[in-house]
Structures are given as C-alpha cells and as structure tokens.
Short mmCIF file of C-alpha atoms and ligand atoms in Angstrom, two decimals:
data_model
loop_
_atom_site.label_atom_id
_atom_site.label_comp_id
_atom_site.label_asym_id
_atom_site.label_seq_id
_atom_site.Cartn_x
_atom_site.Cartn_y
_atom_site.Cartn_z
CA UNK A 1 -10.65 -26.12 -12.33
CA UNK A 2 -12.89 -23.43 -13.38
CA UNK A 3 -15.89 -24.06 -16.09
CA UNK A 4 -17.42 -21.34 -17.87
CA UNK A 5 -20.47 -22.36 -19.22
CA UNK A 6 -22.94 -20.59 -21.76
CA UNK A 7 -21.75 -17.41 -20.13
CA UNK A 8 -23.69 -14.37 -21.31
CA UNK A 9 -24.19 -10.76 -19.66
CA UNK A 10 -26.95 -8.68 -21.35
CA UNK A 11 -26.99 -4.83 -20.68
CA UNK A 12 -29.55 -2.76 -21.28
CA UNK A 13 -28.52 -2.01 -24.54
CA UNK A 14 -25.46 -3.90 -25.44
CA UNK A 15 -24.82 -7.59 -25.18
CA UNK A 16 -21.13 -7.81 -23.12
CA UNK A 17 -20.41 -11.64 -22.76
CA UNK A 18 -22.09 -13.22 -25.61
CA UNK A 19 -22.47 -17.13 -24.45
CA UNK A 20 -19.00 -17.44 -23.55
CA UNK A 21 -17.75 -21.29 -22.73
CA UNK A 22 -14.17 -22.11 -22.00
CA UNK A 23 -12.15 -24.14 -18.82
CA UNK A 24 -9.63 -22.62 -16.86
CA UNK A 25 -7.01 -25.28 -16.25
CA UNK A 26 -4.31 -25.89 -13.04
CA UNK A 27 -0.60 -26.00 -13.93
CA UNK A 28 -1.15 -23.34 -17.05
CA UNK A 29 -1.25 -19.97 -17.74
CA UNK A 30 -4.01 -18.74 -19.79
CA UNK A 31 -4.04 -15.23 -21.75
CA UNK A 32 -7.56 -13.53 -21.81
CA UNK A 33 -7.31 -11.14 -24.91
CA UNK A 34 -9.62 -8.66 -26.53
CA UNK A 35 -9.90 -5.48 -27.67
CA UNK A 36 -10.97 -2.42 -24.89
CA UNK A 37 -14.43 -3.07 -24.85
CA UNK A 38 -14.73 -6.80 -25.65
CA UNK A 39 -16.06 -8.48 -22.28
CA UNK A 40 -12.60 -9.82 -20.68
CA UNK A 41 -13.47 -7.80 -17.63
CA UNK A 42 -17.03 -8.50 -17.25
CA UNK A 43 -16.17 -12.06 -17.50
CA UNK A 44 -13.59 -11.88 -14.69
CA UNK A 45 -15.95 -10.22 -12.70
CA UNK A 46 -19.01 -13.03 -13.40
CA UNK A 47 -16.24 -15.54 -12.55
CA UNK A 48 -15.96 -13.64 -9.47
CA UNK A 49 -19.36 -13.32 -8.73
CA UNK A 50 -19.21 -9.75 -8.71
CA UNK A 51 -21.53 -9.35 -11.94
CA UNK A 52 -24.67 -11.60 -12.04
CA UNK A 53 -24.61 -13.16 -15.34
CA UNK A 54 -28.36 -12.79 -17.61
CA UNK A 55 -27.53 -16.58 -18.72
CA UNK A 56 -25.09 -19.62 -18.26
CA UNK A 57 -22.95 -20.35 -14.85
CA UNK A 58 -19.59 -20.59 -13.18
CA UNK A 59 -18.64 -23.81 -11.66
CA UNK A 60 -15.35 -23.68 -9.49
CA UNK A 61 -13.90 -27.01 -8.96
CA UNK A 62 -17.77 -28.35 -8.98
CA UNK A 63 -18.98 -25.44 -7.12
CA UNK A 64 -20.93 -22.21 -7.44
CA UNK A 65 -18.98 -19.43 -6.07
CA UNK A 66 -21.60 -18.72 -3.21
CA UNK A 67 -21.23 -22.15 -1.86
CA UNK A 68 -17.40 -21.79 -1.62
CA UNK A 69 -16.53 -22.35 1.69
CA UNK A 70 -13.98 -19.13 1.85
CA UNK A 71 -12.96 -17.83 -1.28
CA UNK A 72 -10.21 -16.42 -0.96
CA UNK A 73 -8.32 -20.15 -0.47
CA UNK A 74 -9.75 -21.08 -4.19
CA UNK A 75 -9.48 -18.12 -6.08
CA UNK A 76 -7.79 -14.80 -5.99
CA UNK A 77 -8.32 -12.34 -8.28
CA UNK A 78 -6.74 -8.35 -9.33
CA UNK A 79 -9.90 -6.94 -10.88
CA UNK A 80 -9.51 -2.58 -9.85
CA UNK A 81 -6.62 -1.75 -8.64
CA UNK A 82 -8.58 1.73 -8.07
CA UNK A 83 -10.93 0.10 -5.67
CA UNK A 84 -8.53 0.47 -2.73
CA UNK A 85 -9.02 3.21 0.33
CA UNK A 86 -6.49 5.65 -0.04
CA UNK A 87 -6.17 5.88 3.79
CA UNK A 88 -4.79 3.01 4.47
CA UNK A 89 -0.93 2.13 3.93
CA UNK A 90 -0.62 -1.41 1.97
CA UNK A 91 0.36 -3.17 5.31
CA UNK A 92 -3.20 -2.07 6.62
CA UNK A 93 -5.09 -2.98 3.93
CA UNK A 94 -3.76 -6.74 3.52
CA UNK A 95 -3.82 -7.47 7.42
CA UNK A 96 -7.67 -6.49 6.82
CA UNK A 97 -8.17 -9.05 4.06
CA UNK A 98 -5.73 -11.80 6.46
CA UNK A 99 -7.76 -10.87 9.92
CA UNK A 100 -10.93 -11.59 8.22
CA UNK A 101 -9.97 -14.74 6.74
CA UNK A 102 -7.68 -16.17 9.40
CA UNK A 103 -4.34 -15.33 7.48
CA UNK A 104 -1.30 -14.93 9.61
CA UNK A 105 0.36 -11.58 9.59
CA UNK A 106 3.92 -13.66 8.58
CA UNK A 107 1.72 -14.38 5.22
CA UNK A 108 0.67 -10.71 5.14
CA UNK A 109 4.86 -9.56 5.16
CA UNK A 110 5.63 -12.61 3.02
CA UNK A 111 3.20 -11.17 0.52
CA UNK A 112 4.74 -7.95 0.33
CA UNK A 113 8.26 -8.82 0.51
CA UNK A 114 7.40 -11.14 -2.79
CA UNK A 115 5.36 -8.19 -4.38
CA UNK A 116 8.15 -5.67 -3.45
CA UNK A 117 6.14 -3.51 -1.49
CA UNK A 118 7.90 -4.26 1.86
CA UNK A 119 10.08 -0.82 2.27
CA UNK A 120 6.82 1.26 1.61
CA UNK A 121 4.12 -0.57 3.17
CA UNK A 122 3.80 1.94 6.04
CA UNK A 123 3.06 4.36 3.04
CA UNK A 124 -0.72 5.21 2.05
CA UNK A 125 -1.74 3.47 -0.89
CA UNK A 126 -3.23 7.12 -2.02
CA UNK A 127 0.69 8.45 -2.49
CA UNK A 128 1.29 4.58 -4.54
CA UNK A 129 1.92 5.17 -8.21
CA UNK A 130 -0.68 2.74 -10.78
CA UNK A 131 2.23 -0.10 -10.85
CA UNK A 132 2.34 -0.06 -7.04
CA UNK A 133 -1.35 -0.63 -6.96
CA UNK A 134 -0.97 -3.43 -9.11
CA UNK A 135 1.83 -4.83 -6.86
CA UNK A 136 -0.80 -4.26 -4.29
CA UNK A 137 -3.36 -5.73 -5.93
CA UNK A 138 -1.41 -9.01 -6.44
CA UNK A 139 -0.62 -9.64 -3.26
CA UNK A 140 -4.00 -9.25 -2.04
CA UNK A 141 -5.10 -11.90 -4.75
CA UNK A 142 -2.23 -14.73 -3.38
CA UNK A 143 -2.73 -13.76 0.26
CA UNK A 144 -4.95 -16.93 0.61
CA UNK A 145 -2.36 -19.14 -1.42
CA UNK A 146 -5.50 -19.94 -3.95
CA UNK A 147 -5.32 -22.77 -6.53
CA UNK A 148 -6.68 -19.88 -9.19
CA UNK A 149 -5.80 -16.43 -9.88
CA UNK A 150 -7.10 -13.65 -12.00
CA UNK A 151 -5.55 -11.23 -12.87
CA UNK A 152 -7.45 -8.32 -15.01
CA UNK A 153 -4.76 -6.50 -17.03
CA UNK A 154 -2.17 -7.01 -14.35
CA UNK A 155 0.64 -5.25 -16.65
CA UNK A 156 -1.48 -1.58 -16.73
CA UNK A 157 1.19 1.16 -15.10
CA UNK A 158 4.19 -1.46 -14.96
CA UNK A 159 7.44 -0.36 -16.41
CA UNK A 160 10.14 -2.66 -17.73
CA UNK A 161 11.29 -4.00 -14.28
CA UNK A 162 7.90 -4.58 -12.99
CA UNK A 163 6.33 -6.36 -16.12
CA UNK A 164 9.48 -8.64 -16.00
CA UNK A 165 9.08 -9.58 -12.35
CA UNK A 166 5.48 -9.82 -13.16
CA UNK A 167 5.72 -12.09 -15.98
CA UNK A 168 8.34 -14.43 -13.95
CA UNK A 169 5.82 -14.46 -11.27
CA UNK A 170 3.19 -15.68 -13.17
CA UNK A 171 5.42 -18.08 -14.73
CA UNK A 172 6.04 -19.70 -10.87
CA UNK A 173 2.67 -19.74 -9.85
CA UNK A 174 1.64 -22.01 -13.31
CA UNK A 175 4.74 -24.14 -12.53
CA UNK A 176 3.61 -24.71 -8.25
CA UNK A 177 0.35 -26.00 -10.18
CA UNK A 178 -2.34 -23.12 -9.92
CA UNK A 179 -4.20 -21.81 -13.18
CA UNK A 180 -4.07 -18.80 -13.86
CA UNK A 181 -5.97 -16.51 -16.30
CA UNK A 182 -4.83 -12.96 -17.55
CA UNK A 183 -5.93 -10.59 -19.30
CA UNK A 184 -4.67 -8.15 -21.49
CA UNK A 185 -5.62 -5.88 -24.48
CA UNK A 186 -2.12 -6.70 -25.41
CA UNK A 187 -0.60 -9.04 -27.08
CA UNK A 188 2.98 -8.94 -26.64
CA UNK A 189 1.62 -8.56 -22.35
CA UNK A 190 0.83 -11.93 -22.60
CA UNK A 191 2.42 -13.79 -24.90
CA UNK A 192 5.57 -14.47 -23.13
CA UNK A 193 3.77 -16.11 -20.29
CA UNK A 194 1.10 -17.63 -21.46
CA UNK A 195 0.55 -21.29 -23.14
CA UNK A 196 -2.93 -21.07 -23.96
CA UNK A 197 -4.30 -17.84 -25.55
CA UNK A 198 -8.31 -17.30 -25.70
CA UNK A 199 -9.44 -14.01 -28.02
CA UNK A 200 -12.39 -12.28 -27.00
CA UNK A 201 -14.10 -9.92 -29.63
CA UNK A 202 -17.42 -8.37 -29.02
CA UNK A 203 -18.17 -10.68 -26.18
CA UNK A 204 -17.54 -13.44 -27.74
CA UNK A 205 -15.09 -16.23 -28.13
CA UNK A 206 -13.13 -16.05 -31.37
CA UNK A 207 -9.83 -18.49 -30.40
CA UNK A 208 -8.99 -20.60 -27.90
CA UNK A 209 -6.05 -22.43 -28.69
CA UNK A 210 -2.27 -23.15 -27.62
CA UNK A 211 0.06 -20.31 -28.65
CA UNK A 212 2.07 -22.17 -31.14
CA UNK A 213 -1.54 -23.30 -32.53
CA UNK A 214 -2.19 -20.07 -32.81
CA UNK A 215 0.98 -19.08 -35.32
CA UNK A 216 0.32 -21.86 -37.24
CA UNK A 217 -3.20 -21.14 -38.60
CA UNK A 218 -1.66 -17.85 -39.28
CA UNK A 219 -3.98 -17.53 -42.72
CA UNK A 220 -2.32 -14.44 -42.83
CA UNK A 221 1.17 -15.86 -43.55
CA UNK A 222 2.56 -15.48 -46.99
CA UNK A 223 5.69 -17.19 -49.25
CA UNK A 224 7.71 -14.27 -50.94
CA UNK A 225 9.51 -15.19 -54.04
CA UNK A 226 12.16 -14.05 -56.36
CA UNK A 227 12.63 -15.99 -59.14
CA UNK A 228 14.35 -15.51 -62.93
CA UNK A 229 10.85 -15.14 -64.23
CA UNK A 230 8.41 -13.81 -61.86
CA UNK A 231 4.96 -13.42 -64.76
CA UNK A 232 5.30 -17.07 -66.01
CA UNK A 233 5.85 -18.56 -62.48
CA UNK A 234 2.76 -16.01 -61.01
CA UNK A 235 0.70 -17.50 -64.33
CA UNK A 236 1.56 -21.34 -63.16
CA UNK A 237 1.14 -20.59 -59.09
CA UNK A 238 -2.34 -19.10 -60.35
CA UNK A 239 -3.23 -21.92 -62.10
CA UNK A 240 -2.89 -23.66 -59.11
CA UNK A 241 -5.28 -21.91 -57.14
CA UNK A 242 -2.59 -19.55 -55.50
CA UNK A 243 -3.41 -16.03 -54.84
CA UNK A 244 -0.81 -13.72 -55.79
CA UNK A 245 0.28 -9.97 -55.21
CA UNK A 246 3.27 -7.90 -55.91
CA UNK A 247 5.96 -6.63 -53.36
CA UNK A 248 8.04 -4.04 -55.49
CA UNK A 249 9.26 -4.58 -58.71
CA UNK A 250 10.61 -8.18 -58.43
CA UNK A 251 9.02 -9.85 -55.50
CA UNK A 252 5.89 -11.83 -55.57
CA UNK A 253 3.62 -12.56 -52.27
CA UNK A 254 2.52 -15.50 -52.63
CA UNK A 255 -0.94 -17.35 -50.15
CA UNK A 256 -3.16 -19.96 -50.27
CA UNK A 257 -0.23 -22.41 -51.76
CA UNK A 258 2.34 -24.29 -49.72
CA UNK A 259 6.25 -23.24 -50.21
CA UNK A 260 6.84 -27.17 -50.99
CA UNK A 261 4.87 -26.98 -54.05
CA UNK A 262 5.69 -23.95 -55.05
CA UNK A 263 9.24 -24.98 -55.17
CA UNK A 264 8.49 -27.88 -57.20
CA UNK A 265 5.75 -26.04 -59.77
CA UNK A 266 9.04 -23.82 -60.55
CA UNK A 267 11.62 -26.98 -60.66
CA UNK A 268 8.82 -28.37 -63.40
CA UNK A 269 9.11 -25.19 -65.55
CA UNK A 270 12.28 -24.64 -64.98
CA UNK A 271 12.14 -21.70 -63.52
CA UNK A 272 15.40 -20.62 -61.00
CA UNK A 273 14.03 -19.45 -58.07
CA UNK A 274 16.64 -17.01 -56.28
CA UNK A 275 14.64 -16.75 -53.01
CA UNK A 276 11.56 -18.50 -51.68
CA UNK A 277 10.76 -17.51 -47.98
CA UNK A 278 7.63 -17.98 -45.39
CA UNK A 279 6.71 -15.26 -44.10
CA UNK A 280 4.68 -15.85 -40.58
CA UNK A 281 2.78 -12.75 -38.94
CA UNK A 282 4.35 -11.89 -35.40
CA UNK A 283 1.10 -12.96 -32.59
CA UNK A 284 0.52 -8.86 -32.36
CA UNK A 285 -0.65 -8.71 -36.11
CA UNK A 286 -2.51 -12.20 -36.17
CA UNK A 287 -4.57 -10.60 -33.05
CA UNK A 288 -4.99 -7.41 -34.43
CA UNK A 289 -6.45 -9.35 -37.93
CA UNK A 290 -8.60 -11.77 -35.60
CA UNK A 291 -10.35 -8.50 -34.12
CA UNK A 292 -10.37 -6.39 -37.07
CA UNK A 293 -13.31 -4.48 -37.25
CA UNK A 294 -14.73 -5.56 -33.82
CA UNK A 295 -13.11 -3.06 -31.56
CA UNK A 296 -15.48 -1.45 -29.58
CA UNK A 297 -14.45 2.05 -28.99
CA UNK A 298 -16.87 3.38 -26.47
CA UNK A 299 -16.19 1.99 -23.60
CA UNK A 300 -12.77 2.25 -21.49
P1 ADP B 401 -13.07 -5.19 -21.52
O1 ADP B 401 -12.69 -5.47 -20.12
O2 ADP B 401 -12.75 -6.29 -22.47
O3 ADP B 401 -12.49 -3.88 -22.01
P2 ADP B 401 -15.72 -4.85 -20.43
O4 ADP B 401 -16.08 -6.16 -19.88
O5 ADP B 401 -15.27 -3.81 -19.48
O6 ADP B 401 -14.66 -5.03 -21.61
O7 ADP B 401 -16.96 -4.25 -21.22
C1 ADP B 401 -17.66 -4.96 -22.22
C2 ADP B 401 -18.82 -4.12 -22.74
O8 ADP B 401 -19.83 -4.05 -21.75
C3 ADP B 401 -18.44 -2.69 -23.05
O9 ADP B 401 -19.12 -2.26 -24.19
C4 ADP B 401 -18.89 -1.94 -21.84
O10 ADP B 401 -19.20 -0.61 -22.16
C5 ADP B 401 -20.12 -2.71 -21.42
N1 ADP B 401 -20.36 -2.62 -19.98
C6 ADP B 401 -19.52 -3.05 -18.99
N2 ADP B 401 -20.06 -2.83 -17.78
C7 ADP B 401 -21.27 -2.26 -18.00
C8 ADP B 401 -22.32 -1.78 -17.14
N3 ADP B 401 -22.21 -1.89 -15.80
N4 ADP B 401 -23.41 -1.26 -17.72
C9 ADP B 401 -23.53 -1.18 -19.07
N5 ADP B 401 -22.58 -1.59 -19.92
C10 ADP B 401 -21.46 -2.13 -19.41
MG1 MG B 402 -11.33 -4.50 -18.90
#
C-alpha cells in the first residue's frame, strides 16, 4: 500500500500539490482525475521520488522510496513516454532496465509480446508512433512484476484498439492483486476501469470516493415532470423547498426534492402527473461541474 500524506509541492510562484492525503490500495484500480494543470502529474512524480515534495511524505508499504530495496519490484510507473532515447529499438531499451535489475531477458520478450510490441521491437523507438510509446512505456513499468503501478495518462495517442486492450489490462493487473493508480484528464478514460475515482482541482483533493458514490451525490441531478397542471404543482413543490425551472413549454426541472415526494405532493392535490423522471448527470458532466472554474489553463 501506498500513503500519501500532507503532500504539498510549492513552486516558485504557484502552489501544485496543495496538502494532498489519500491511500493507494492493492486489488483496485484507482482513477487520478483533474483538469490539465491540476497536480496529477506532479503527484505521480513525488510518489516516485522524482519531485522532492516542499511538505508531507510518501510511505510505500511502510517505506520511504529511498530505502526501497529495488524499486522497480514495488512500484512501476509510465510517467513520459517522451523520455525515451530514440536510438534504441524497444528490445534495447527494456533489456537495459532488466540487466540492471537482474530481470531475465524471457521477462523482457514476455513484456513485449503482452504490450504488443513484439513484431517491431527491433525498430527504434524514434520511428514509434505516441501509442507505441505508451505500449513501451507500460512494459517498462511491469518489467519488475511490481505490486503498484502508475500510470500518468496511459490512454494519450491510443486509438480504439489500444485503449481497449489497455483498459482490459488494467482490469487484470487489479484482479492478480496489485493497485494501481491512473490518471487521466478524462473522464470517460477512466471510468470504465476504475472503482475508486479521486478528483484533483488546483492541487487539491476535491473527491475521493467509489464510482457509484460518486453518481449518487450527483447534486446536479434533476426530476423532470409533466403533469395536467404544471403552475399549481411548481407553486406546491416550491412550498416545499424545491427549486424549480422550466424545460420548454410543458416540462418542469425539478432539484432539491426527492421524486417520492413529489409524486405524493401531486397525488394530495390531485394533480395527474403524465411523466415524472430522474434525471442523473453522465460521470463526464458531474466532473466537469466538480472542476468548474478551476481549470488551470497555462500549463500543458
Ligand atoms: P497535471 O499533470 O494535472 O496536468 P502538473 O502536475 O503537470 O498538472 O502541474 C501542476 C501545476 O504545477 C501546473 O500549474 C504546472 O504549470 C506547475 N508546474 C509543474 N511542474 C513545474 C515546475 N517544474 N516548475 C514550475 N511549475 C511547475
Ligand atoms: Mg500531467
């Protein structure tokens, strides 16, 4: 398990990770979401003790990352899949990462048979497309079969095919038992895979909760009703602390009231009610709303 604690990254002028505290837990798959700009990938990279943070720690399964033994069997991690020498085919560059850690050269093939890279991995990674360094990137990051993996906007330059294999792969490596965290600036990326979602905004934490939590405290959702007399229903659902607005002529949208007791505050008056339907916001808009306002649009 990996504990974030009191995480915070100050810049010169700009405040990335803003006392950031969450766990990172085996068996489940945890989406790291945020708008460009929020802090997902300065995190990753504290987590990966690539960025020193100004406050707070990283404890990895009761350790700080510089007392890890080896690293790469604990944790494994796609943070720039830009960082690679173009030189070098993909076989090269993993049987670099394997000969200095003791990895066998099977695991190196194994890798990129599993990442699909096996018919061009005599290829240089300079000629690879952005999905193929992400491929690459990946199997770097399970090379050392590590209980955690991170994977910083893993989906970037995959089409349809590779986002599916991607998202099935990430799906396995929750079920053999290792957490996983990934992040996205993208809602639909992640939530197909993940169970947990965490929202980042400004560097700071702003949900961390189970995806089904987090379409049930949709405050955005609404009730939209029909009925055989929308201004004396709209005068009693107002009286009862509902908020009301209009959807064309005959439709009311209906918050801050539950679809129970609006039925029955109609029944009472008898008022027919010809429709009466919840209407939930898809996880894309409920993001969007949680974030609103807090995008940061300077940096990449
Ligand atoms: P995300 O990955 O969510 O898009 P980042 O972690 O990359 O966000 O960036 C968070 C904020 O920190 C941004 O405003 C970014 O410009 C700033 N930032 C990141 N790295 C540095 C740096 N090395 N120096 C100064 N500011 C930085
Ligand atoms: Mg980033």
């Amino acid at each position: 398990m990996i504990e974030l604690k009191s995480l915070t990254k100050e810049y010169k002028d700009k405040v990335a990770v803003d006392d950031l505290s969450f766990n990172i837990k085996p068996g489940v798959v945890t989406g790291f979401l945020g708008p460009n700009g929020a802090g997902k990938s300065t995190t990753m990279r504290m987590i990966l003790n690539l960025v020193k943070p100004s406050k707070g720690e990283v404890i990895i399964d009761g350790e700080h990352y510089i007392n890890l033994n080896q690293p790469i069997f604990k944790i494994g991690a796609l943070i720039d899949a830009d960082a690679l020498n173009p030189k070098l085919t993909s076989f090269q560059h993993l049987q670099l990462i394997a000969t200095a850690s003791g990895i066998s050269k099977d695991r190196v093939i194994e890798m990129l048979k599993k990442t699909g890279l096996e018919k061009v991995k005599n290829k240089k990674i300079g000629e690879y497309s952005l999905g193929m360094r992400q491929r690459l990137g990946i199997a770097a990051a399970l090379l050392g079969d590590p209980e955690t993996i991170i994977l910083d906007e893993p989906f970037n330059g995959l089409d349809v095919d590779g986002i599916n294999w991607l998202r099935s792969l990430i799906k396995d490596l929750a079920k053999q038992g290792k957490a996983v965290l990934v992040s996205s600036h993208l809602m639909s990326e992640v939530e197909a895979v993940a169970e947990r979602i965490i929202v980042l905004a400004q560097g700071r934490l702003i949900a961390d909760m189970s995806v089904e939590e987090i379409s049930e405290k949709s405050f955005s959702g609404y009730l939209r009703i029909k009925s055989e007399n929308n201004s004396k229903l709209e005068d009693i659902l107002k009286k009862n602390k509902a908020y009301i607005s209009k959807e064309g002529e005959d439709t009311l949208q209906v918050r801050k009231i539950e679809a129970e007791k609006a039925g029955i505050l109609a029944k009472e008056n008898n008022i027919a009610i010809f429709e009466l339907t919840k209407v939930q916001p898809s996880l894309e808009q409920l993001f969007l709303e949680l974030t609103e306002g807090k995008v940061d649009y300077k940096s990449n």
